């Protein structure tokens, strides 16, 4: 098989309910499959764990974003009021930090929110206009009412015949080959 | 959820459902996406959009006339230099707050009835904030240099005054607008994927496809998505409180009788939620009737919103009462005059008593179950509150400015036709955007409705041992 242009990208098994999909994903993980993906029209509890997804870096990214935003916001005001443009107002301290809190807070929230969204989009590898899985005709229902397990050709345990047999054993509603 | 269970167990009474009976994944998807993907327009939609679009033209005319002639076309005068621009700014910003409250705070509180109204309310927030943001910018007199408010390296070597609430406002409102947009868009991504997959028309497919960014609903994607969404909700919650608090600083920090009070931040936030829920009801009641969405925006939703309105209305009433009490107890002659004599008996007394009627007296009807159940009565009450909250801002801005410390400097404020035309114009902008929104994007979150259906099925399955039978999405526990 050509490594860069596989003729068969993988197998896509469709299920009717989220419970069947979680069950199938667990069994595929037990069978040694690692490069697989589960597609559902809504978040399904336990599905990400079932396909072996552990590292969710979003919280760390948001925390860092917020921290930088807050420090940056306060730093900007400090620089403006104390270093770059000191202005004595009624003998009050130049670093009048209580007055800087609202802007610092807004900058924290803004940076944290932007990092949550941008982090989520980039870690998910979006925007991605083309993906072979869209070629399977029944995949159109993955966004409305069907649940899919997808095993990729580059999985170490993948075998054109055996994997198909394994998936058939899970009693899917549909089973099809995905070609790029 | 938990509440519902408790109520059921303790009282044994049947709780109204949050989703109509007989829905499953397919029916929910079809029902919501059909509104967007069917050809042609409903007659009510066309009439409504045409009227709003007409008002939008009025907005354009008003803005052009303003840019050509300056703020002198408004009724502003020397003591009353804020007038309609600030009244309407605060009014619109307040309306926006219910959207964030519904989508973020109720999400964190696990109130699953929010699901079918949050998308709609978020859109309302976004458009209301857009309308709000236009006022201070147009009020600048030279709106084309509004970016001077932002700290950026400039040839004038100037910084904004970070100690001023007016600069806090710039940061608060722009952050609020950005975060609301992000929250709304993030929520839309999976639904845009659904529309992309269901659309028949090539152009619609491509446009929704661009919006969906190639979303495939993969479990890894969902995992990150849910975390990001929850964190955004957590960030939006203190944000929404901060925004109206900062808006109230615009007043409270000024040493002007009637403004300089510490009750302002909490009662502004409560007032914002009060006004916002009134606007959600004003829009949701006609929309659900026109599109037959009674299964998703049920009577229970209207009832809950009415209760939130009643509660926040009482907080607002407490705010007015405290203002009066402190004016009497504090013995500051200016404040005493402003709050206890000028507002109720002065030249703007009609506005004042109108505000008391609309914000305090009429909402008390919501104690009566009939008024919360009857959609027409409820709609009329919500309209009264929209008007009342506008009058409240009018009273706060105008009375305090028009008669301050020295009677020789007092001046009466009369809005001109251009004040009114710009106000009506922004209502046109808001409604036009709302009409376009319900026509081209799913007004109810398809994804979250499916989660709700699943949850309801699951709950039923446990309660009655029915297993995972589909097509029984009835949460009425019948």
XYZ file of C-alpha atoms in Angstrom:
658
model
C 0.000 0.000 0.000
C 1.242 3.465 -0.850
C 1.948 5.170 2.461
C 1.108 8.734 1.426
C -1.855 7.919 -0.804
C -3.639 4.937 0.664
C -6.396 3.546 -1.467
C -8.304 2.610 1.623
C -8.322 5.281 4.316
C -10.176 3.186 6.843
C -13.454 1.625 7.858
C -16.459 3.500 9.090
C -19.039 1.671 11.183
C -22.325 3.430 11.924
C -24.465 2.885 15.012
C -27.910 4.005 15.995
C -27.349 4.998 19.596
C -24.539 6.603 21.566
C -24.458 3.639 23.963
C -23.703 1.209 21.122
C -20.913 3.488 19.922
C -19.282 3.753 23.352
C -19.476 -0.004 23.679
C -17.963 -0.513 20.219
C -15.188 2.011 20.911
C -14.317 0.258 24.160
C -14.134 -3.091 22.417
C -11.997 -1.682 19.603
C -9.628 -0.199 22.165
C -9.413 -3.555 23.910
C -8.705 -5.196 20.561
C -5.625 -3.005 20.282
C -6.773 -0.266 17.909
C -5.320 3.131 18.724
C -5.662 5.301 15.610
C -9.383 5.460 15.622
C -11.946 8.153 15.854
C -15.535 8.305 17.040
C -17.965 10.742 15.475
C -21.216 11.816 17.068
C -23.739 14.621 16.529
C -23.418 15.654 20.162
C -20.947 15.145 22.968
C -21.231 11.632 24.389
C -20.093 10.936 27.891
C -17.162 8.544 28.118
C -16.570 8.398 24.376
C -13.290 10.324 24.340
C -11.962 8.111 27.136
C -13.112 5.015 25.255
C -10.997 5.841 22.206
C -8.051 6.652 24.418
C -8.091 10.450 24.501
C -6.553 11.643 27.729
C -4.631 14.857 27.264
C -6.947 17.819 27.158
C -4.708 20.862 27.203
C -7.463 23.470 26.993
C -7.592 24.338 30.732
C -3.843 24.986 30.845
C -4.015 27.150 27.730
C -6.889 29.191 29.128
C -5.104 29.664 32.435
C -1.942 30.858 30.711
C -3.919 33.145 28.418
C -5.735 34.692 31.350
C -2.537 35.117 33.323
C -0.772 36.826 30.433
C -3.825 38.996 29.737
C -4.037 40.112 33.355
C -0.338 40.816 33.715
C -0.292 42.540 30.331
C -3.309 44.666 31.197
C -1.929 45.767 34.524
C 1.554 46.214 33.084
C 0.196 48.450 30.343
C -1.531 50.719 32.851
C 1.470 50.772 35.160
C 3.744 51.660 32.265
C 1.368 54.397 31.128
C 0.790 55.940 34.557
C 4.170 55.527 36.234
C 6.832 55.351 33.537
C 5.714 56.784 30.224
C 3.324 59.559 31.199
C 3.455 60.260 34.964
C 0.784 62.782 35.874
C 0.406 64.001 39.444
C -3.275 64.224 40.277
C -3.905 65.751 43.710
C -0.736 64.213 45.115
C -2.126 60.700 44.767
C 0.279 57.830 44.088
C 1.139 57.310 40.429
C 0.606 53.596 40.783
C -3.065 53.950 41.798
C -3.646 50.248 41.487
C -7.278 50.053 42.686
C -8.308 52.164 39.710
C -6.458 49.792 37.394
C -8.379 46.704 38.501
C -11.376 46.965 36.139
C -9.235 47.194 33.000
C -6.931 44.447 34.305
C -9.962 42.236 34.884
C -11.366 42.857 31.411
C -7.995 42.115 29.798
C -7.764 38.859 31.769
C -11.177 37.716 30.626
C -10.592 38.776 27.030
C -7.267 36.970 26.721
C -8.550 33.861 28.481
C -11.640 33.687 26.266
C -9.630 34.171 23.096
C -7.182 31.463 24.105
C -10.051 29.081 24.908
C -11.558 29.518 21.461
C -8.392 29.741 19.409
C -6.836 26.895 21.412
C -9.855 24.680 20.860
C -9.971 25.385 17.137
C -6.251 24.906 16.522
C -5.849 21.799 18.704
C -8.785 20.280 16.849
C -6.937 20.886 13.607
C -9.613 23.184 12.275
C -10.299 24.787 9.857
C -9.979 21.663 7.732
C -12.110 21.912 4.597
C -11.403 18.386 3.326
C -11.325 15.130 5.206
C -11.632 11.677 3.612
C -14.328 10.632 6.083
C -16.755 13.041 4.381
C -16.599 10.805 1.296
C -18.651 8.115 2.968
C -22.229 8.934 1.971
C -23.818 7.912 5.282
C -21.426 10.189 7.164
C -23.792 13.067 6.389
C -25.885 11.741 9.241
C -23.009 11.982 11.705
C -24.127 15.519 12.370
C -27.766 14.667 12.891
C -28.687 11.248 14.253
C -26.040 8.556 13.707
C -22.933 7.556 15.642
C -19.764 6.379 13.882
C -16.614 4.521 14.743
C -13.780 5.074 12.326
C -10.602 2.988 12.253
C -7.758 4.392 10.231
C -5.555 2.523 7.781
C -2.358 3.597 9.574
C -3.296 1.902 12.834
C -0.760 -0.737 13.759
C -3.486 -3.316 14.254
C -5.175 -2.486 10.959
C -5.677 -5.204 8.436
C -7.959 -4.887 5.429
C -9.752 -8.157 6.034
C -9.448 -8.715 9.772
C -10.493 -5.227 10.767
C -13.547 -5.501 8.609
C -14.474 -8.786 10.209
C -13.889 -7.307 13.647
C -16.169 -4.349 12.905
C -18.855 -6.612 11.470
C -18.749 -8.460 14.773
C -19.834 -5.270 16.533
C -23.186 -5.365 14.693
C -23.105 -1.911 13.180
C -26.066 -0.535 11.261
C -23.778 0.387 8.350
C -20.187 -0.454 7.512
C -18.294 1.136 4.677
C -14.831 1.735 3.322
C -13.547 5.289 3.341
C -11.502 6.273 0.312
C -9.652 9.549 0.033
C -32.748 18.323 36.858
C -32.208 17.665 40.491
C -34.870 20.186 41.373
C -37.302 18.599 39.070
C -36.734 15.242 40.645
C -37.156 16.588 44.133
C -40.309 18.394 43.238
C -41.673 15.245 41.735
C -40.757 13.102 44.675
C -41.874 15.449 47.374
C -44.995 16.995 45.949
C -46.023 14.225 43.621
C -47.285 16.912 41.260
C -46.477 16.740 37.595
C -43.833 19.214 36.448
C -44.383 20.756 33.035
C -42.009 19.305 30.442
C -39.014 21.190 29.035
C -39.395 19.466 25.689
C -42.568 18.350 23.979
C -43.380 14.634 23.836
C -42.270 12.266 21.099
C -38.997 13.809 20.030
C -35.869 11.891 19.092
C -32.523 12.873 17.515
C -33.934 12.896 13.998
C -37.047 14.904 14.732
C -35.167 17.523 16.738
C -32.612 17.982 13.964
C -35.256 18.177 11.270
C -37.590 20.485 13.109
C -34.945 23.079 13.941
C -33.006 22.931 10.690
C -36.154 23.009 8.563
C -36.851 26.555 9.702
C -33.574 27.567 8.118
C -33.364 25.242 5.143
C -36.859 25.483 3.669
C -37.371 27.643 0.617
C -39.357 30.843 0.704
C -40.407 32.973 3.639
C -43.269 32.976 6.049
C -45.657 35.878 5.611
C -45.210 37.035 9.213
C -41.456 36.967 8.748
C -41.632 39.072 5.592
C -43.895 41.672 7.166
C -41.768 41.862 10.305
C -38.527 42.054 8.402
C -39.868 44.709 6.037
C -40.948 46.878 8.960
C -37.611 46.469 10.734
C -35.698 47.102 7.560
C -37.662 50.328 7.124
C -36.566 51.413 10.598
C -33.013 50.478 9.674
C -33.220 53.003 6.834
C -34.302 55.579 9.402
C -31.150 54.713 11.342
C -28.978 55.312 8.283
C -30.644 58.661 7.593
C -30.217 59.716 11.230
C -26.553 58.775 11.268
C -25.820 60.568 8.003
C -27.583 63.693 9.257
C -25.670 63.447 12.522
C -22.316 63.128 10.771
C -23.153 66.067 8.522
C -24.304 68.383 11.317
C -22.826 67.161 14.583
C -24.470 66.374 17.906
C -26.226 69.773 17.863
C -29.133 68.118 16.058
C -29.939 66.308 19.317
C -31.715 67.941 22.216
C -28.530 68.196 24.291
C -27.844 71.412 26.154
C -25.245 72.596 28.593
C -26.132 70.886 31.828
C -27.776 67.893 30.079
C -24.927 66.756 27.879
C -25.670 63.043 27.989
C -29.281 62.727 26.906
C -30.534 59.939 24.665
C -27.109 58.707 23.654
C -26.310 57.489 27.158
C -29.892 56.515 28.048
C -30.067 54.248 25.032
C -26.534 52.964 25.522
C -27.348 51.780 29.036
C -30.739 50.434 27.948
C -29.288 48.327 25.131
C -26.372 47.047 27.180
C -28.809 46.008 29.891
C -30.925 44.080 27.411
C -27.873 42.176 26.343
C -27.241 40.869 29.833
C -30.041 38.314 29.873
C -28.427 36.484 26.966
C -25.224 35.928 28.870
C -27.101 35.113 32.023
C -29.152 32.448 30.264
C -26.287 30.944 28.340
C -23.493 31.107 30.893
C -24.854 31.336 34.409
C -27.736 28.933 33.903
C -25.300 26.528 32.228
C -23.066 26.574 35.269
C -26.101 26.121 37.511
C -27.102 23.104 35.382
C -30.530 24.478 34.570
C -31.331 22.383 31.547
C -34.395 24.410 30.609
C -31.985 27.047 29.281
C -31.058 24.845 26.320
C -33.795 25.869 23.947
C -33.533 29.592 24.559
C -29.819 30.168 24.955
C -28.845 30.483 21.275
C -31.625 32.940 20.691
C -30.747 34.922 23.793
C -27.058 35.011 22.856
C -27.912 36.428 19.450
C -30.032 39.009 21.196
C -27.070 39.917 23.404
C -24.799 40.305 20.440
C -27.158 42.562 18.505
C -28.102 44.579 21.584
C -24.438 45.188 22.378
C -23.860 46.240 18.769
C -26.673 48.792 19.099
C -25.351 49.921 22.480
C -21.819 50.354 21.202
C -22.948 52.698 18.444
C -24.243 55.321 20.876
C -21.075 56.341 22.713
C -19.214 56.295 19.409
C -21.760 58.516 17.664
C -21.851 60.675 20.776
C -18.138 61.407 20.415
C -18.960 64.035 17.832
C -16.080 62.819 15.703
C -16.878 59.102 15.535
C -14.184 58.448 12.958
C -11.491 58.883 15.609
C -13.110 56.524 18.128
C -9.933 54.430 18.137
C -8.279 57.172 20.212
C -10.053 55.533 23.137
C -7.891 52.471 22.711
C -4.333 52.375 24.014
C -2.160 52.161 20.945
C 1.249 53.638 20.125
C 0.339 56.939 18.554
C 2.159 59.974 17.179
C 0.425 62.169 19.761
C 2.225 60.232 22.509
C -1.058 60.082 24.443
C -2.521 57.407 26.658
C -6.168 56.985 27.652
C -6.844 57.930 31.287
C -7.014 54.488 32.861
C -8.393 55.878 36.122
C -11.611 56.986 34.414
C -14.775 54.848 34.366
C -15.352 56.030 30.809
C -12.178 54.192 29.800
C -13.212 51.192 31.920
C -16.348 51.229 29.799
C -14.421 50.993 26.554
C -12.631 47.895 27.816
C -15.713 46.368 29.403
C -18.008 46.813 26.428
C -15.494 45.748 23.802
C -14.513 42.689 25.849
C -18.166 41.876 26.386
C -18.929 42.166 22.677
C -15.948 39.968 21.762
C -16.643 37.281 24.350
C -20.354 37.205 23.438
C -19.427 36.747 19.796
C -16.990 33.941 20.600
C -19.474 32.190 22.862
C -22.187 32.428 20.244
C -19.970 31.254 17.406
C -18.488 28.359 19.352
C -22.006 27.189 20.136
C -22.901 27.445 16.470
C -20.006 25.427 15.012
C -21.535 21.923 15.410
C -24.927 23.189 14.259
C -23.359 24.759 11.178
C -21.925 21.303 10.505
C -25.444 19.875 10.688
C -26.757 22.501 8.290
C -23.846 21.877 5.928
C -24.722 18.183 5.829
C -28.448 18.752 5.441
C -28.466 21.680 3.008
C -29.543 20.849 -0.518
C -28.525 24.058 -2.210
C -24.896 24.273 -3.288
C -24.352 27.858 -2.087
C -25.898 27.122 1.325
C -23.719 24.013 1.643
C -20.558 25.992 0.930
C -21.442 28.897 3.218
C -22.425 26.690 6.164
C -19.360 24.581 5.410
C -17.106 27.605 5.771
C -18.767 28.478 9.059
C -18.431 24.924 10.353
C -14.683 24.936 9.528
C -14.735 21.209 8.756
C -16.324 20.128 12.033
C -16.678 16.331 12.087
C -18.021 15.785 15.596
C -15.078 13.621 16.548
C -14.861 12.578 20.188
C -11.528 14.385 20.607
C -13.067 17.523 19.160
C -16.066 17.280 21.449
C -13.878 16.801 24.472
C -11.895 19.985 23.833
C -15.020 21.758 22.706
C -16.894 21.031 25.906
C -14.000 22.150 28.062
C -13.616 25.357 26.092
C -17.352 26.029 26.215
C -17.569 25.474 29.940
C -14.561 27.690 30.601
C -16.053 30.395 28.399
C -19.226 30.185 30.466
C -17.147 30.506 33.609
C -15.398 33.563 32.181
C -18.594 35.163 30.898
C -20.270 34.967 34.292
C -18.059 37.446 36.169
C -17.721 39.407 32.935
C -21.431 40.103 32.655
C -21.539 41.285 36.258
C -18.509 43.496 35.663
C -19.951 45.135 32.563
C -23.023 46.657 34.111
C -21.117 47.409 37.297
C -18.688 49.444 35.226
C -21.542 51.085 33.343
C -22.951 52.114 36.716
C -19.532 53.588 37.663
C -20.020 56.067 34.833
C -22.680 57.516 37.090
C -21.719 56.502 40.613
C -18.195 57.912 40.424
C -19.495 61.331 39.364
C -20.252 63.695 42.252
C -23.737 64.446 40.989
C -26.815 64.220 43.236
C -28.798 61.115 42.330
C -25.765 59.389 40.813
C -23.245 59.261 43.619
C -24.587 56.189 45.439
C -23.095 52.821 46.269
C -26.335 50.956 45.510
C -25.808 51.565 41.788
C -23.646 48.565 40.789
C -25.879 45.807 42.238
C -29.109 47.422 41.195
C -27.832 48.141 37.704
C -26.896 44.479 37.288
C -30.295 43.328 38.557
C -32.003 45.894 36.337
C -30.055 44.640 33.348
C -31.181 41.072 33.911
C -34.741 42.302 34.491
C -34.762 44.239 31.207
C -33.000 41.456 29.350
C -35.471 38.768 30.324
C -38.298 41.092 29.371
C -36.753 41.455 25.915
C -36.224 37.690 25.559
C -39.921 37.171 26.291
C -40.930 39.994 23.966
C -39.110 38.247 21.128
C -39.574 34.587 22.028
C -43.359 34.642 22.416
C -44.072 35.751 18.820
C -41.244 33.631 17.401
C -42.401 30.377 18.922
C -45.921 31.045 17.691
C -44.836 31.805 14.119
C -42.468 28.837 13.787
C -44.527 26.400 15.865
C -41.722 25.908 18.380
C -44.029 25.316 21.362
C -42.441 21.896 21.819
C -39.047 23.430 22.469
C -39.844 26.796 24.012
C -42.506 25.418 26.285
C -44.827 27.092 28.762
C -42.416 26.024 31.451
C -39.708 28.207 29.859
C -41.992 31.201 29.825
C -42.977 30.507 33.405
C -39.355 30.278 34.546
C -38.417 33.465 32.733
C -41.377 35.234 34.294
C -40.165 34.142 37.721
C -36.631 35.399 37.055
C -38.177 38.681 35.931
C -40.250 38.942 39.080
C -37.226 38.264 41.293
C -34.911 40.730 39.595
C -37.758 43.241 39.497
C -38.012 43.014 43.272
C -34.258 43.604 43.576
C -34.662 46.678 41.407
C -37.551 47.857 43.578
C -35.337 47.380 46.631
C -32.701 49.504 44.880
C -35.170 52.362 44.389
C -36.295 52.074 47.972
C -32.729 52.179 49.296
C -32.005 55.194 47.127
C -34.952 56.988 48.709
C -34.088 55.829 52.195
C -30.468 56.960 51.978
C -31.529 60.288 50.482
C -33.741 60.836 53.529
C -31.390 59.306 56.093
C -28.200 60.845 54.690
C -29.507 64.388 54.996
C -27.522 65.658 52.043
C -29.709 68.540 50.876
C -28.872 68.104 47.184
C -29.528 64.392 47.178
C -32.645 64.898 49.286
C -33.946 67.447 46.778
C -33.054 65.336 43.751
C -34.431 62.009 44.856
C -37.317 62.919 47.141
C -38.584 66.100 45.483
C -37.324 66.666 41.972
C -37.809 63.157 40.605
C -41.327 62.421 41.906
C -42.728 65.971 41.768
C -40.440 67.890 39.412
C -40.683 68.546 35.674
C -40.089 64.881 34.766
C -42.674 63.471 37.198
C -44.649 61.806 34.389
C -41.591 59.761 33.404
C -40.904 58.973 37.064
C -44.361 57.652 37.874
C -44.414 55.805 34.562
C -41.209 54.088 35.622
C -42.661 53.158 39.026
C -45.769 51.781 37.346
C -43.920 49.776 34.684
C -41.058 48.460 36.814
C -42.598 47.956 40.215
C -46.388 47.862 40.070
C -47.144 45.982 36.837
C -44.551 43.178 37.358
C -46.341 42.248 40.615
C -48.952 40.634 38.351
C -46.369 37.896 37.817
C -47.188 36.535 41.264
C -50.429 35.313 39.692
C -50.091 32.017 37.878
C -52.581 33.083 35.212
C -50.377 36.010 34.150
C -47.369 33.727 33.768
C -49.337 31.193 31.737
C -51.265 33.498 29.434
C -48.851 34.448 26.654
C -50.625 37.669 25.745
C -50.647 38.991 29.307
C -47.041 37.911 29.751
C -46.037 39.620 26.519
C -47.754 42.843 27.586
C -46.021 42.754 30.971
C -42.657 42.245 29.287
C -43.367 45.213 27.010
C -44.204 47.318 30.049
C -40.865 46.364 31.585
C -38.982 47.258 28.399
C -40.562 50.692 28.557
C -40.070 50.969 32.321
C -36.366 50.198 32.154
C -35.939 52.788 29.433
C -37.732 55.350 31.613
C -35.456 54.428 34.520
C -32.379 55.348 32.507
C -34.066 58.503 31.305
C -34.795 59.546 34.885
C -31.278 58.762 36.091
C -29.516 60.573 33.262
C -31.780 63.543 32.707
C -33.074 64.618 36.128
C -29.660 64.600 37.759
C -28.035 66.572 34.973
C -30.797 69.075 34.313
C -31.046 70.351 37.878
C -27.839 69.968 39.838
C -26.438 72.359 42.457
C -27.090 75.912 41.249
C -30.620 76.714 40.076
C -29.278 79.376 37.697
C -27.560 76.618 35.692
C -30.662 74.428 35.402
C -31.982 73.645 31.969
C -34.862 71.519 30.750
C -34.091 68.696 28.335
C -36.375 67.957 25.403
C -35.378 65.252 22.938
C -35.622 66.300 19.298
C -36.970 64.373 16.365
C -33.400 63.210 15.600
C -33.044 61.742 19.070
C -36.180 59.704 18.514
C -35.290 58.750 14.951
C -31.909 57.394 15.989
C -33.523 55.469 18.846
C -36.150 53.950 16.567
C -33.392 53.373 14.032
C -31.340 51.233 16.409
C -34.479 49.250 17.234
C -34.700 48.686 13.470
C -31.080 47.537 13.332
C -31.664 45.162 16.237
C -34.883 43.681 14.865
C -33.541 43.340 11.318
C -30.569 41.393 12.635
C -32.864 39.236 14.765
C -35.116 38.480 11.789
C -32.133 37.571 9.604
C -30.734 35.451 12.404
C -33.849 33.301 12.865
C -34.038 32.808 9.108
C -30.429 31.853 8.299
C -29.096 30.259 11.493
C -30.609 27.698 13.861
C -32.330 29.764 16.546
C -32.257 26.821 18.933
C -29.122 24.806 19.552
C -29.612 21.513 17.706
C -26.721 19.848 19.496
C -27.830 20.758 22.962
C -31.423 19.781 22.232
C -30.126 16.350 21.251
C -28.225 16.093 24.492
C -31.432 16.989 26.270
C -33.404 14.360 24.345
C -30.770 11.789 25.227
C -30.814 12.751 28.866
C -34.580 12.650 29.001
C -34.645 9.218 27.341
C -32.031 8.008 29.744
C -33.924 9.301 32.749
C -37.107 7.676 31.557
C -35.322 4.442 30.829
C -34.078 4.311 34.400
C -37.303 5.364 35.995
C -39.541 2.919 34.176
C -37.173 0.224 32.982
C -37.971 0.920 29.396
C -34.398 0.663 28.174
C -33.102 2.760 25.342
C -36.237 2.954 23.383
C -36.239 5.798 20.903
C -38.965 8.171 20.006
C -40.005 8.724 23.592
C -38.411 12.075 24.300
C -41.047 13.094 26.778
C -39.831 14.501 30.022
C -43.227 14.977 31.567
C -42.802 11.854 33.705
C -46.310 10.911 32.788
